[in-house]
């Protein structure tokens, strides 16, 4: 009985499993959720049918064990499939297939010397009746004589100081491998606590251990997404490393202008440069330059902020360590050395702010980078600081230039949260809680402030190219605002819970990622006119791509994923793509990558796997259900309530236009439309009278409609299908009038 790459099984229309633990000649064992319960799993045996292809319909299945762990390493088969062992919490279950006997053992009834005895993993000896279990207190227990409930015995092996994450026996069963958070692979000889060997410094905690079928190689999977190949004599052979997985990407997704690599947190205290085109890590830069200690509860120095200059010659990093009293902060400036092809530390600044640094940016000016390079940092100490490059007068200094603080700005003692420069570098925008301030980057005079709508500013960015006069901001109250810097007025705003606001550095397009939670409403404010669009009662992630000069999005992707998108970044292409549709012009020069809690994905091309195909089908079905539900909600909302009345009662007075302007809208909202059954007939008569004229001017009319079409609230948020052209409507009416009753004879 061996583990196999499994097909997908369904019972009726319900997905049963995507993987299996083991198989025999006519059946396969899979872990599935218990019917009607979400967090309870069971091990079942599925009888295989003779069918080709990737998908199989499971018609016969029987439950083997109840209450098993969801992880594959919590179940193991022993003695060529004679029994199966399962661990969960403090319980060990052993089921013998031939005897149909189930034995249960609990550590809660065993007298042990304190500690956390919860089971974490299990492995079975290939030839002997021996079960090895790993525990949260770092101990390994070897169980024997478990055929008899009252005569079982176990011995203890202990080296790990923390959780044992996985176990694996060698093919012959002469040794046992274990791994944990220490990043050390331990080889136990003949189950003896005295004889053991170690392979240390594997980089990150070991999450899974696997042996090859011939026993020549061992493979370890680490928590940072690294795979290590190890020889049987415990010698390192090869490392397979893609994008390093971290617990929290505090730096965000940043693009290196020199290599176009994606830059983010890597190993603890390191910055990884990852090439998306070749799917490999270019190099890792040690920022913190301290040894990382794997110990729970220990405060470690962490890398939290990263910024590149326009040419990529300078790199700014912020590292911090939380202490009980005051945080430890360091701002470091790195210069790219052409000779060594790496970054070298130029300036180290201790405590650049009295509290945490919230944001950081360089003045993005390609042609003036060397002469007018400016770095701005914002902090919770209610100030933003301007750092400039000066010549070092110290003759013993190794560097010819260094960085000093040139200006400190504040606004009413509010916390500074975000900062960014305009495209030409002439103005700087800094958000202070609920207010956005705009400063002259030469004199550092405060030019203007924006303080509506309510809510703390979550993200801000400037428009680019033809949209450089606009400033975009998103608040934690769910407002997306566009301000005109020339008129110092609010151009438009929308009520959307924007989590991520990411501009494309090579075009005018801006991507906004929204998260709509249960019972949330979508509102649109266009030039101070407010509309309620619909109320939603499901969770969904949407991506809007728009230009600041036009509030109507040019692209909307609904139900992108079930998880919240944490970060996003536009990655420039090596060569511009040829795009046929105007809808996808924003993808011509860049690709949009986004990061969730579990994966990094690209908007235009996800990898095609059996799981993604299944997930894609589910998303299509769910998307159609959501669209239908949205239509019903909008219809019911129109029948039961008046949006104008609700907005008059709930919209802040300082946002509403004058009463004389609202009165006609209010009166029209109270009118009840009558159903005219002859409307379609009248439309057909008009069509017959002007059919010839429409044929001659369809193309010109379509273009005119695209230019002069009014932007409705539903279209702005993508909740309606695209409007048909006159020629398409005419063809559709012809199809409706055609008699297809003759088909019934067949």
XYZ file of C-alpha atoms in Angstrom:
746
model
C 0.000 0.000 0.000
C 1.648 3.214 -1.171
C 0.738 6.878 -1.326
C -0.353 7.922 -4.818
C -0.945 11.162 -6.724
C -4.682 10.981 -6.552
C -7.498 11.806 -8.898
C -10.496 13.821 -7.837
C -13.500 11.975 -6.436
C -17.078 13.128 -6.371
C -20.216 11.740 -4.786
C -23.054 13.036 -6.936
C -22.145 16.677 -7.499
C -20.171 17.112 -4.273
C -16.393 17.199 -4.325
C -15.100 14.426 -2.084
C -11.325 14.785 -2.049
C -8.392 16.213 -3.951
C -5.755 13.864 -2.574
C -5.542 10.486 -0.923
C -3.279 9.058 1.733
C -2.835 5.550 0.395
C -4.361 3.050 -1.998
C -4.735 -0.657 -2.559
C -5.734 -2.587 -5.651
C -9.445 -1.769 -5.533
C -9.821 1.061 -3.015
C -8.307 4.316 -1.864
C -8.247 5.991 1.547
C -9.102 9.678 1.771
C -9.773 12.208 4.498
C -13.033 14.129 4.126
C -15.094 16.426 6.346
C -17.829 14.738 8.310
C -21.241 15.335 6.805
C -22.888 18.378 8.307
C -19.814 19.372 10.327
C -17.124 21.755 9.231
C -14.134 21.072 11.485
C -14.573 17.329 12.023
C -12.846 14.941 9.620
C -12.992 11.206 9.033
C -10.940 8.616 7.183
C -12.975 6.731 4.581
C -12.268 3.913 2.159
C -13.463 4.540 -1.396
C -13.943 1.640 -3.777
C -12.363 2.400 -7.154
C -14.219 2.025 -10.427
C -12.651 1.119 -13.748
C -12.709 4.495 -15.475
C -10.113 6.496 -17.347
C -9.463 10.160 -16.838
C -8.690 12.441 -13.933
C -12.178 12.515 -12.372
C -13.916 9.531 -10.835
C -17.328 9.188 -9.271
C -17.109 7.466 -5.897
C -20.210 5.324 -5.488
C -19.139 3.144 -2.553
C -17.343 4.431 0.534
C -17.085 3.237 4.109
C -15.901 5.072 7.214
C -12.706 3.682 8.768
C -11.968 6.217 11.526
C -13.939 9.064 13.027
C -12.455 12.243 14.463
C -9.121 12.238 12.624
C -6.801 15.183 12.023
C -7.081 17.087 8.758
C -3.307 17.045 8.144
C -1.830 14.120 6.156
C 0.910 13.698 8.775
C -1.675 12.841 11.439
C -2.441 9.479 9.732
C -0.034 6.647 8.852
C -0.314 3.041 7.584
C 1.829 0.244 9.026
C 3.057 -3.272 8.172
C 2.100 -3.125 4.492
C -1.365 -1.804 5.220
C -2.367 -4.182 8.030
C -3.368 -1.278 10.279
C -3.760 2.489 10.247
C -2.832 4.878 13.061
C -4.351 8.308 13.617
C -3.474 11.010 16.169
C -5.424 14.050 17.278
C -5.073 16.141 20.428
C -4.271 13.624 23.209
C -5.692 10.541 21.487
C -4.105 7.770 19.412
C -6.340 5.450 17.366
C -5.189 2.198 15.751
C -7.491 0.256 13.426
C -6.648 -3.288 12.257
C -8.219 -4.058 8.888
C -8.260 -7.886 8.960
C -9.528 -8.139 12.516
C -11.769 -5.064 12.126
C -10.558 -4.028 15.549
C -10.173 -0.483 16.850
C -7.908 0.349 19.820
C -7.781 3.787 21.398
C -5.065 5.203 23.638
C -5.106 8.530 25.427
C -2.195 10.414 26.935
C -4.562 12.125 29.333
C -4.689 8.865 31.279
C -0.894 8.423 31.205
C 1.174 9.867 34.012
C 3.702 12.115 32.280
C 5.895 14.840 33.671
C 3.954 17.947 32.668
C 4.471 19.720 29.371
C 2.258 19.876 26.302
C 1.699 16.237 25.318
C -0.587 16.881 22.354
C 0.093 14.697 19.314
C 1.429 16.540 16.267
C 2.441 13.763 13.837
C 2.651 9.991 13.457
C 4.772 7.483 11.493
C 4.606 3.682 11.347
C 7.532 1.258 11.142
C 7.582 -0.460 7.715
C 8.205 -4.011 9.019
C 7.643 -4.047 12.784
C 4.657 -3.250 14.969
C 5.973 0.106 16.113
C 4.303 3.513 15.943
C 6.270 6.753 16.392
C 4.387 9.866 17.484
C 5.623 13.442 17.750
C 4.393 15.834 20.412
C 4.125 19.562 21.038
C 6.592 19.379 23.938
C 9.400 18.167 21.633
C 9.220 14.504 22.677
C 8.945 11.435 20.438
C 7.181 8.338 21.737
C 7.620 4.824 20.290
C 4.509 2.676 20.880
C 4.609 -1.147 20.916
C 2.223 -3.992 21.859
C -0.683 -1.812 20.858
C -2.634 -4.903 19.764
C -3.647 -5.175 23.400
C -5.178 -2.158 25.047
C -3.914 -2.962 28.520
C -0.445 -4.285 27.653
C 0.830 -1.514 25.409
C 4.209 0.103 26.101
C 6.028 3.182 24.886
C 9.515 4.637 25.159
C 10.517 8.305 24.861
C 13.112 10.083 22.726
C 13.820 13.740 23.472
C 16.052 16.279 21.749
C 13.755 18.911 20.229
C 13.050 21.860 22.504
C 9.803 22.680 20.690
C 7.111 21.003 18.599
C 8.050 17.913 16.594
C 6.572 18.801 13.210
C 7.080 15.541 11.280
C 8.531 12.019 11.476
C 9.625 9.445 8.900
C 11.107 5.952 9.152
C 13.821 4.829 6.776
C 12.868 2.206 4.197
C 14.500 -0.588 6.212
C 13.157 0.789 9.469
C 16.608 0.965 11.059
C 16.435 4.717 11.691
C 13.909 7.449 12.363
C 14.048 11.016 11.054
C 12.513 13.960 12.896
C 12.327 17.691 12.304
C 10.950 20.810 13.953
C 11.354 24.545 14.426
C 15.087 24.231 15.164
C 15.803 23.787 11.406
C 17.759 20.647 12.271
C 17.158 17.176 10.827
C 17.720 14.523 13.527
C 18.542 10.907 12.654
C 17.750 8.421 15.447
C 19.490 5.031 15.117
C 17.495 1.925 16.109
C 15.137 3.964 18.280
C 17.926 4.770 20.722
C 18.123 8.070 22.569
C 21.901 7.739 22.773
C 22.689 7.230 19.100
C 21.654 10.127 16.892
C 23.138 12.305 14.163
C 22.256 15.856 13.098
C 22.097 17.957 9.948
C 21.844 21.556 11.237
C 21.353 24.999 9.684
C 18.736 24.069 7.116
C 17.450 27.638 7.071
C 13.894 27.414 8.394
C 11.636 25.051 10.400
C 11.076 21.607 8.906
C 7.400 21.023 8.167
C 7.395 17.693 6.258
C 9.835 14.788 5.809
C 9.639 12.230 3.007
C 11.790 9.242 1.985
C 12.370 8.086 -1.574
C 11.141 4.608 -2.527
C 14.699 3.230 -2.734
C 15.823 4.915 0.487
C 18.714 6.732 -1.198
C 17.359 10.236 -0.682
C 15.425 12.159 1.904
C 13.378 15.265 1.200
C 12.419 17.979 3.688
C 9.843 20.707 3.084
C 10.334 23.881 5.101
C 7.939 26.550 6.264
C 9.552 29.140 3.977
C 8.598 27.179 0.832
C 12.018 25.542 0.445
C 12.650 21.896 -0.490
C 15.932 20.306 0.581
C 17.254 17.059 -0.928
C 19.482 15.078 1.475
C 21.525 11.915 0.865
C 21.057 8.804 2.967
C 24.310 9.524 4.824
C 22.804 12.818 6.037
C 24.736 14.961 3.554
C 23.187 18.004 1.907
C 22.558 17.405 -1.816
C 20.393 20.149 -3.341
C 18.030 22.950 -2.440
C 14.944 23.901 -4.465
C 13.940 27.440 -3.552
C 11.218 29.549 -5.109
C 9.483 32.460 -3.472
C 10.289 32.421 0.238
C 7.134 32.245 2.308
C 7.015 34.484 5.380
C 4.475 34.799 8.149
C 3.872 38.505 7.516
C 4.992 40.555 4.502
C 5.477 43.842 6.329
C 7.506 45.485 3.557
C 4.713 45.151 1.018
C 5.325 44.175 -2.612
C 8.025 46.457 -4.055
C 9.574 46.405 -7.543
C 13.336 46.803 -8.039
C 13.746 49.308 -10.920
C 17.042 47.728 -11.990
C 16.052 44.079 -12.303
C 12.226 44.392 -12.320
C 12.296 41.798 -9.567
C 9.660 41.539 -6.873
C 11.157 42.578 -3.532
C 9.666 41.622 -0.171
C 10.458 40.003 3.170
C 12.397 36.765 2.835
C 14.253 34.909 5.529
C 14.015 36.603 8.937
C 15.846 39.917 8.637
C 16.503 39.443 4.895
C 15.136 41.029 1.738
C 14.506 38.656 -1.158
C 14.729 39.662 -4.822
C 12.454 37.308 -6.753
C 12.283 37.131 -10.549
C 8.709 36.393 -11.610
C 9.629 35.690 -15.233
C 12.095 32.898 -14.409
C 10.327 31.890 -11.168
C 13.506 31.919 -9.129
C 15.173 33.954 -6.431
C 17.900 36.275 -7.724
C 19.551 36.947 -4.367
C 18.846 37.653 -0.711
C 20.104 40.770 1.077
C 20.822 40.555 4.799
C 19.394 43.792 6.201
C 19.257 43.178 9.951
C 22.656 41.389 10.033
C 21.838 39.503 13.211
C 21.485 35.801 13.938
C 17.833 34.788 14.072
C 16.901 32.643 17.087
C 13.927 30.302 16.745
C 12.241 30.749 20.102
C 8.578 31.415 20.777
C 7.885 34.749 22.468
C 11.346 36.187 21.817
C 11.264 39.719 20.381
C 13.211 39.695 17.125
C 14.393 42.589 14.979
C 12.225 42.626 11.872
C 12.356 44.364 8.500
C 9.207 46.500 8.084
C 9.699 49.125 5.327
C 11.484 49.215 1.953
C 11.756 51.895 -0.751
C 13.818 52.224 -3.960
C 14.922 55.372 -5.754
C 13.768 55.836 -9.350
C 16.937 54.396 -10.914
C 17.367 51.747 -8.232
C 20.730 53.169 -7.113
C 19.539 53.760 -3.553
C 17.616 51.503 -1.217
C 16.063 52.616 2.077
C 15.068 50.098 4.758
C 13.528 50.365 8.210
C 13.922 47.661 10.842
C 12.327 47.582 14.260
C 11.995 45.515 17.398
C 9.073 45.901 19.744
C 9.969 46.288 23.376
C 7.764 46.701 26.401
C 8.719 50.357 26.840
C 10.079 51.869 23.623
C 10.587 50.333 20.165
C 14.055 50.054 18.656
C 14.177 51.575 15.163
C 16.880 51.848 12.517
C 16.780 53.579 9.149
C 19.423 52.321 6.715
C 20.408 53.756 3.333
C 22.068 51.345 0.874
C 23.975 52.255 -2.301
C 24.225 49.880 -5.262
C 27.867 49.097 -6.071
C 28.376 48.411 -9.768
C 31.662 46.576 -9.175
C 30.316 44.045 -6.685
C 26.799 44.093 -8.188
C 25.249 44.334 -4.727
C 23.995 46.885 -2.223
C 26.371 48.336 0.349
C 25.372 50.066 3.556
C 25.955 53.830 3.363
C 24.168 55.400 6.355
C 22.676 53.992 9.545
C 20.291 56.228 11.523
C 19.179 55.097 14.977
C 15.665 56.116 16.031
C 14.717 58.198 12.963
C 11.318 58.625 14.647
C 10.243 58.383 18.266
C 7.591 55.838 17.304
C 6.994 53.325 14.490
C 7.610 54.376 10.886
C 4.319 54.133 8.991
C 5.442 54.922 5.428
C 8.459 55.905 3.350
C 9.078 57.113 -0.221
C 11.737 58.612 -2.483
C 11.118 61.587 -4.745
C 10.683 59.802 -8.059
C 12.630 61.970 -10.523
C 14.674 60.079 -13.093
C 16.657 62.948 -14.538
C 17.480 64.629 -11.202
C 18.071 61.614 -9.002
C 21.704 62.306 -8.160
C 21.257 66.051 -7.542
C 17.806 66.273 -5.956
C 17.354 62.935 -4.254
C 14.963 63.166 -1.302
C 13.654 60.549 1.096
C 10.549 61.133 3.219
C 9.540 59.047 6.238
C 6.262 59.289 8.169
C 5.817 58.086 11.730
C 3.391 57.619 14.573
C 5.199 60.396 16.435
C 2.963 62.823 14.453
C 5.695 64.112 12.124
C 7.156 63.409 8.709
C 10.856 63.914 8.062
C 12.732 64.858 4.910
C 16.161 63.268 4.456
C 18.691 64.628 1.963
C 22.093 63.506 0.774
C 25.081 65.655 1.844
C 28.820 65.401 1.375
C 30.663 63.845 4.273
C 33.253 66.262 5.685
C 34.931 63.655 7.857
C 38.276 62.785 6.168
C 38.300 59.358 7.799
C 34.842 58.466 6.563
C 34.665 55.558 4.128
C 31.711 57.096 2.261
C 31.847 60.380 0.330
C 28.188 61.167 1.056
C 25.751 60.528 3.878
C 22.127 61.285 4.737
C 20.815 63.921 7.171
C 17.414 65.227 8.201
C 16.572 68.466 6.374
C 12.956 69.219 7.390
C 10.351 68.066 9.920
C 6.652 68.628 9.182
C 3.483 68.065 11.182
C -0.230 68.842 11.127
C -2.237 69.529 14.298
C -0.375 66.824 16.193
C -2.074 64.046 14.171
C -0.294 60.789 13.367
C 1.312 60.696 9.914
C 0.145 57.537 8.125
C 1.013 57.706 4.389
C 3.217 59.736 2.061
C 3.875 59.923 -1.688
C 5.348 62.321 -4.266
C 3.691 63.496 -7.452
C 5.078 62.240 -10.755
C 7.173 65.377 -11.357
C 8.247 65.537 -7.711
C 6.917 69.069 -7.229
C 4.498 68.270 -4.406
C 4.361 65.801 -1.533
C 1.142 64.360 -0.118
C 1.129 63.249 3.520
C -1.956 61.858 5.256
C -2.557 62.670 8.913
C -5.299 60.338 10.147
C -8.458 61.750 8.446
C -6.719 64.607 6.616
C -4.554 64.674 3.487
C -2.010 67.493 3.303
C -0.167 68.676 0.174
C 3.277 70.283 0.533
C 5.620 72.085 -1.841
C 8.742 69.906 -2.187
C 11.061 72.945 -2.597
C 9.931 75.350 0.127
C 8.030 72.774 2.212
C 5.070 75.117 2.506
C 1.642 73.618 3.161
C -0.396 74.206 -0.014
C -3.802 72.658 0.710
C -5.640 70.061 2.776
C -8.434 67.587 2.055
C -10.512 66.348 4.961
C -13.597 64.660 3.525
C -15.231 62.145 3.495
C -14.888 60.724 7.026
C -12.480 57.976 7.985
C -8.746 57.601 8.460
C -6.757 57.577 5.244
C -5.659 54.035 4.429
C -3.907 54.572 1.060
C -3.006 57.546 -1.137
C -1.420 57.851 -4.581
C -1.024 60.412 -7.353
C -2.239 59.981 -10.898
C 0.340 59.751 -13.664
C 0.836 61.107 -17.196
C -2.440 62.699 -18.349
C -3.955 62.179 -14.881
C -1.140 63.773 -12.887
C -3.423 66.513 -11.520
C -5.417 63.997 -9.462
C -4.803 62.596 -6.000
C -6.513 59.349 -5.001
C -7.182 58.266 -1.432
C -8.973 55.405 0.326
C -10.293 55.503 3.894
C -10.991 52.816 6.450
C -14.676 53.892 6.432
C -14.987 52.561 2.905
C -14.585 55.684 0.756
C -12.504 55.985 -2.417
C -11.886 59.669 -3.206
C -10.407 61.550 -6.142
C -9.286 65.137 -5.578
C -8.408 67.643 -8.280
C -5.194 69.436 -7.298
C -5.844 72.362 -9.661
C -9.255 73.209 -8.229
C -8.500 71.803 -4.736
C -11.905 70.114 -4.772
C -13.320 66.621 -4.587
C -13.758 65.363 -8.151
C -15.620 62.145 -7.341
C -15.853 59.471 -4.675
C -17.264 55.977 -4.240
C -18.314 54.022 -1.194
C -16.107 50.938 -1.515
C -14.073 49.109 1.093
C -10.720 49.453 -0.668
C -7.999 47.284 0.848
C -5.305 47.904 -1.765
C -4.720 50.922 -4.004
C -1.947 50.340 -6.530
C -1.001 52.663 -9.433
C 0.734 51.386 -12.550
C 4.097 53.208 -12.850
C 3.987 53.005 -16.678
C 0.449 54.229 -17.380
C -2.489 56.214 -16.005
C -4.261 53.116 -14.701
C -4.846 52.444 -11.012
C -5.961 49.115 -9.545
C -8.210 49.101 -6.482
C -9.020 45.915 -4.583
C -12.244 45.948 -2.574
C -13.573 43.567 0.037
C -17.348 43.484 0.421
C -18.450 41.838 3.643
C -21.888 40.651 4.652
C -24.680 43.238 4.670
C -22.484 45.909 3.097
C -23.853 48.610 0.827
C -22.286 50.158 -2.233
C -22.687 53.906 -2.681
C -21.436 56.124 -5.453
C -20.744 59.834 -5.192
C -20.165 61.537 -8.525
C -19.603 65.299 -8.342
C -21.435 65.514 -5.015
C -24.466 63.495 -6.211
C -25.006 60.354 -4.176
C -26.709 57.138 -5.238
C -27.290 53.862 -3.441
C -26.526 51.034 -5.784
C -27.308 47.815 -3.962
C -26.953 45.962 -0.696
C -24.841 42.820 -0.748
C -25.072 39.916 1.668
C -22.069 37.813 0.649
C -18.299 38.123 0.936
C -16.458 38.869 -2.271
C -13.205 40.359 -3.540
C -13.302 42.654 -6.549
C -10.588 44.344 -8.570
C -11.403 47.685 -10.198
C -9.057 49.226 -12.763
C -9.740 52.869 -13.562
C -8.256 56.183 -14.628
C -8.601 59.068 -12.143
C -10.085 61.375 -14.806
C -12.970 58.942 -15.383
C -14.795 57.388 -12.405
C -16.202 54.537 -14.479
C -13.853 51.511 -14.228
C -12.507 50.159 -17.476
C -12.135 46.667 -16.012
C -13.812 44.791 -13.162
C -12.950 41.292 -11.945
C -15.524 39.851 -9.568
C -14.941 37.070 -7.060
C -11.219 37.056 -7.704
C -10.592 34.868 -4.664
C -12.235 33.902 -1.392
C -9.437 35.322 0.733
C -8.661 38.944 1.334
C -5.958 40.356 -0.921
C -3.291 41.794 1.353
C -0.913 43.394 -1.152
C -0.575 44.038 -4.874
C 2.040 45.336 -7.294
C 2.347 46.168 -10.992
C 5.355 44.393 -12.510
C 6.666 45.879 -15.803
C 6.846 43.501 -18.738
C 10.055 42.908 -20.646
C 8.221 43.635 -23.898
C 4.760 45.259 -24.308
C 2.003 42.791 -25.095
C -0.339 43.113 -28.057
C -3.819 43.633 -26.649
C -6.838 43.412 -28.925
C -9.555 44.646 -26.593
C -9.624 48.120 -25.069
C -10.782 46.477 -21.843
C -7.329 44.924 -21.353
C -5.128 47.844 -22.400
C -4.042 48.242 -18.782
C -2.218 44.886 -19.063
C -0.207 45.910 -22.110
C 2.923 47.135 -20.305
C 2.512 45.656 -16.812
C 1.113 42.675 -14.982
C -0.808 42.922 -11.732
C 0.335 40.511 -9.031
C -1.465 40.175 -5.728
C -0.729 38.409 -2.475
C -3.243 36.667 -0.214
C -2.641 34.795 3.020
C -1.800 31.601 1.152
C -0.521 32.412 -2.326
C 0.960 34.867 -4.770
C -1.006 35.040 -8.014
C -1.136 37.053 -11.236
C -4.353 38.521 -12.523
C -4.060 37.425 -16.153
C -2.651 33.878 -15.942
C -3.108 31.487 -13.055
C -1.415 28.056 -13.322
C -3.645 25.368 -14.783
C -3.833 22.447 -12.363
C -6.606 19.933 -11.558
C -7.334 21.889 -8.409
C -7.481 25.227 -10.246
C -9.800 23.741 -12.866
C -12.146 22.469 -10.171
C -11.920 25.762 -8.356
C -12.549 27.624 -11.588
C -15.772 25.679 -12.201
C -16.888 26.409 -8.666
C -16.077 30.101 -9.077
C -18.041 30.320 -12.307
C -21.080 28.756 -10.645
C -20.690 30.939 -7.580
C -20.185 34.048 -9.720
C -23.419 33.357 -11.602
C -25.242 32.840 -8.301
C -23.816 36.118 -7.014
C -24.907 37.978 -10.158
C -28.420 36.539 -9.916
C -28.536 37.385 -6.237
C -27.326 40.906 -6.935
C -30.089 41.400 -9.509
C -32.718 40.218 -7.034
C -31.333 42.440 -4.306
C -31.343 45.501 -6.556
C -34.896 44.759 -7.716
C -36.188 44.205 -4.189
C -34.396 47.308 -2.999
C -36.114 49.379 -5.661
C -39.506 47.962 -4.761
C -39.237 48.271 -1.007
C -37.203 51.399 -0.367
C -36.316 54.706 -1.936
C -32.562 55.306 -2.332
C -33.118 59.052 -2.406
C -34.919 59.001 0.943
C -32.283 56.788 2.524
C -29.437 58.948 1.264
C -31.079 62.131 2.528
C -31.259 60.565 5.977
C -27.833 58.929 6.103
C -25.494 61.121 4.032
C -23.609 63.832 5.985
C -25.039 67.286 5.377
C -21.720 68.793 4.301
C -21.518 66.302 1.414
C -25.074 66.836 0.063
C -25.696 69.368 -2.717
C -28.302 72.108 -2.441
C -31.951 71.287 -1.706
C -33.104 72.760 -5.023
C -30.902 70.252 -6.812
C -32.090 67.284 -4.752
C -35.795 68.081 -5.028
C -36.349 66.803 -8.612
C -34.405 63.635 -7.841
C -36.454 63.092 -4.702
C -39.785 63.609 -6.518
C -38.799 61.278 -9.381
C -37.813 58.549 -6.920
C -41.364 58.560 -5.537
C -43.009 58.041 -8.940
C -44.240 54.524 -9.730
C -43.610 53.416 -13.291
C -46.431 51.678 -15.194
C -45.833 48.539 -17.207
C -46.550 49.223 -20.887
C -47.235 45.931 -22.601
C -47.084 47.516 -26.058
C -43.611 48.959 -25.593
C -41.928 46.206 -27.591
C -44.526 46.560 -30.369
C -43.934 50.275 -30.545
C -40.195 49.699 -30.677
C -40.669 47.272 -33.560
C -42.745 49.847 -35.489
C -40.084 52.486 -34.998
C -37.503 49.988 -36.137
C -39.424 49.212 -39.347
C -39.728 52.897 -40.187
C -36.056 53.695 -39.663
C -34.386 50.375 -40.492
C -32.773 51.701 -43.642
C -31.451 54.793 -41.919
C -30.017 52.725 -39.078
C -28.185 50.452 -41.480
C -26.378 53.469 -42.932
C -25.466 55.091 -39.632
C -25.018 52.231 -37.140
C -21.244 52.561 -36.966
C -21.313 56.332 -36.473
C -24.052 56.064 -33.857
C -22.170 53.433 -31.841
C -19.120 55.675 -31.648
C -21.233 58.659 -30.588
C -22.898 56.616 -27.854
C -19.552 55.480 -26.452
C -18.448 59.098 -26.179
C -21.673 60.593 -24.812
C -23.064 57.715 -22.754
C -24.135 58.750 -19.250
C -22.368 56.979 -16.460
C -24.968 55.194 -14.384
C -24.194 54.132 -10.797
C -24.595 50.454 -11.625
C -22.132 50.653 -14.510
C -19.583 52.464 -12.388
C -19.414 49.513 -10.037
C -19.843 46.831 -12.665
C -23.137 45.449 -11.430
C -24.804 45.441 -14.893
C -24.071 43.700 -18.147
C -22.622 45.724 -21.008
C -25.127 47.815 -22.989
C -25.879 46.525 -26.496
C -25.350 48.731 -29.524
C -28.247 49.703 -31.796
C -27.234 47.179 -34.431
C -27.023 44.395 -31.818
C -30.463 45.310 -30.445
C -31.909 45.273 -33.968
C -30.521 41.781 -34.657
C -31.835 40.582 -31.313
C -35.361 41.833 -32.110
C -35.263 40.059 -35.470
C -34.373 36.800 -33.739
C -37.268 37.239 -31.307
C -39.762 37.673 -34.184
C -38.558 34.587 -36.073
C -40.890 31.590 -35.817
C -39.005 28.502 -34.606
C -42.089 26.333 -33.969
C -41.194 24.033 -36.869
C -38.355 22.590 -34.749
C -40.878 20.877 -32.476
C -41.716 18.423 -35.268
C -38.284 16.846 -34.836
